[in-house]
mmCIF file of C-alpha atoms in Angstrom:
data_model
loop_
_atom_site.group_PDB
_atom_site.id
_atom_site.type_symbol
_atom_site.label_atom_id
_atom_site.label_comp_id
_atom_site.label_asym_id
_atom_site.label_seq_id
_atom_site.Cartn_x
_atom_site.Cartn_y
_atom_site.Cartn_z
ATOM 1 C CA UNK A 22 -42.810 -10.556 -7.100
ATOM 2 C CA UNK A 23 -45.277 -9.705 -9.690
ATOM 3 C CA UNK A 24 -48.181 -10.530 -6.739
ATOM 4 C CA UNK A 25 -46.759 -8.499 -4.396
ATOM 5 C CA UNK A 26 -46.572 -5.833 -7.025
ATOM 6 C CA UNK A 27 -50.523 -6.400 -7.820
ATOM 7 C CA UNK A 28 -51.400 -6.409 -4.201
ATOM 8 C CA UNK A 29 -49.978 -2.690 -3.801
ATOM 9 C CA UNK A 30 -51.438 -1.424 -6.410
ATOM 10 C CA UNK A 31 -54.487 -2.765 -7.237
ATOM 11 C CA UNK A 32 -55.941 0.593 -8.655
ATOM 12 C CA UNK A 33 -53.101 1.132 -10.198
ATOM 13 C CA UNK A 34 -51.872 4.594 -9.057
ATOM 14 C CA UNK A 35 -51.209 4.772 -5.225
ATOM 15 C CA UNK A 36 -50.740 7.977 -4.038
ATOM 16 C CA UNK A 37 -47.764 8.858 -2.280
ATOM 17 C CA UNK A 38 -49.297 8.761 1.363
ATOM 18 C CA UNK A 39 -50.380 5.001 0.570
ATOM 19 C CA UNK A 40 -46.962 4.050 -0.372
ATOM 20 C CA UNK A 41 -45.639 5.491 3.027
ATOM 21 C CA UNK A 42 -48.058 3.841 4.644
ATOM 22 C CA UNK A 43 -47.353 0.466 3.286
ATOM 23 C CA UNK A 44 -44.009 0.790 3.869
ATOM 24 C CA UNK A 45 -44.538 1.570 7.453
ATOM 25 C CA UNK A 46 -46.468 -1.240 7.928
ATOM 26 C CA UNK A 47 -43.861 -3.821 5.990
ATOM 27 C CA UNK A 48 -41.350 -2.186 8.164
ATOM 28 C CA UNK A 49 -42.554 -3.423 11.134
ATOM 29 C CA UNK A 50 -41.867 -6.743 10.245
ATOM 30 C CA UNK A 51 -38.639 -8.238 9.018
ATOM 31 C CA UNK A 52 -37.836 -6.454 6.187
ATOM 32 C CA UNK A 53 -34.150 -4.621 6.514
ATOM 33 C CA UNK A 54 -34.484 -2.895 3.054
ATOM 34 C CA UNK A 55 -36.357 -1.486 0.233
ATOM 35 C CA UNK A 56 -36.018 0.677 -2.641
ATOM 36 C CA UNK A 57 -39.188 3.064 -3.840
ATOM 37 C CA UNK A 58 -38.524 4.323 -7.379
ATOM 38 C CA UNK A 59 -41.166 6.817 -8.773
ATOM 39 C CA UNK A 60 -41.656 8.833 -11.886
ATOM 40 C CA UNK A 61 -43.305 11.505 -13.066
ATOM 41 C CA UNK A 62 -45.587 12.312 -16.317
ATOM 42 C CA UNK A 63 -43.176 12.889 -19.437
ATOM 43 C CA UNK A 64 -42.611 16.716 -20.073
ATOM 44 C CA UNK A 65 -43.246 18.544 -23.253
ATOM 45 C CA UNK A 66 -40.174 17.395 -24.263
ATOM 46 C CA UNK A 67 -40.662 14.053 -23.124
ATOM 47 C CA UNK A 68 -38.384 13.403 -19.942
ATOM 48 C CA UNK A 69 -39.370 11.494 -17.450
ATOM 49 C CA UNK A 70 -38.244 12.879 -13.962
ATOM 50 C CA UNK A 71 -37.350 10.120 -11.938
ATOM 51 C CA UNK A 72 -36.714 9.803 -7.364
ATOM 52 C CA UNK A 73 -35.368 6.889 -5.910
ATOM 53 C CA UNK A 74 -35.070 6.270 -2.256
ATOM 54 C CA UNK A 75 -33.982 3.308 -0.059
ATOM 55 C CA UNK A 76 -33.268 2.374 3.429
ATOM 56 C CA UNK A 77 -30.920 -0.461 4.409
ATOM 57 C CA UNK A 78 -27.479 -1.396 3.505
ATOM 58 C CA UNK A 79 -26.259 0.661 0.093
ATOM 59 C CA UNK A 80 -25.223 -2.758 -1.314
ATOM 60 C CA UNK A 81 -28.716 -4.759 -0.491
ATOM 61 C CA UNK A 82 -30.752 -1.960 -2.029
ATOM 62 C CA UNK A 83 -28.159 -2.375 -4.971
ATOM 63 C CA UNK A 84 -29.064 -5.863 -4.920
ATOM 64 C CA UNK A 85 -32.113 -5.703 -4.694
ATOM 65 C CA UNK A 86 -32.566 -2.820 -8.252
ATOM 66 C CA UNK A 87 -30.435 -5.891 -9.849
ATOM 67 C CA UNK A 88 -32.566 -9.142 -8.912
ATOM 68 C CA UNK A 89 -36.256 -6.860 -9.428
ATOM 69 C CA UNK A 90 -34.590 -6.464 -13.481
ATOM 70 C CA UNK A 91 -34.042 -9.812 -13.314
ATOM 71 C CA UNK A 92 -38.071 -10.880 -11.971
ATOM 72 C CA UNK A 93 -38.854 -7.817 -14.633
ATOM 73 C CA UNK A 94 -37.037 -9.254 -17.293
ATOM 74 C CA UNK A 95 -38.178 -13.132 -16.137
ATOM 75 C CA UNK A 96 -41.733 -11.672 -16.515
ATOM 76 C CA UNK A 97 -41.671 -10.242 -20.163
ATOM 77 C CA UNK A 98 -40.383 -13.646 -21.452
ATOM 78 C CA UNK A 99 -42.978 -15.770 -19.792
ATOM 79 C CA UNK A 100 -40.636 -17.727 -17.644
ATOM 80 C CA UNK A 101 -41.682 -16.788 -14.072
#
């Protein structure tokens, strides 16, 4: 997962138009879901304002929050 992650965003901030675009693309294939979870800049106070948005089945874009924790988590202890 981390690769795929990479490969999106190799310059490290895609704007919002790339993101639709890749998603358009990916969509055309197989894929039946995805989440897209974005953020803002902390505030003054600093909050973070945070969007989700996902299309597919409620309970595969739950599933898929829960396993991308998992590859997150997987990640920070060096086992993937």
């Amino acid at each position: 997962m981390g690769n795929i992650l990479e490969g999106l965003f190799v310059d490290g901030r895609p704007s919002k138009r790339e993101v639709k675009t890749i998603l358009k693309r990916r969509r055309k294939g197989k894929t039946v879901c995805y989440v897209l979870i974005t953020c803002s800049e902390p505030n003054e106070d600093g909050t973070i304002e945070v969007e989700m948005n996902y299309d597919g089945e409620r309970w595969l874009a739950a599933y898929l929050i829960k396993s991308a924790g998992g590859i997150l988590e997987d990640e920070k202890n060096g086992t993937v």
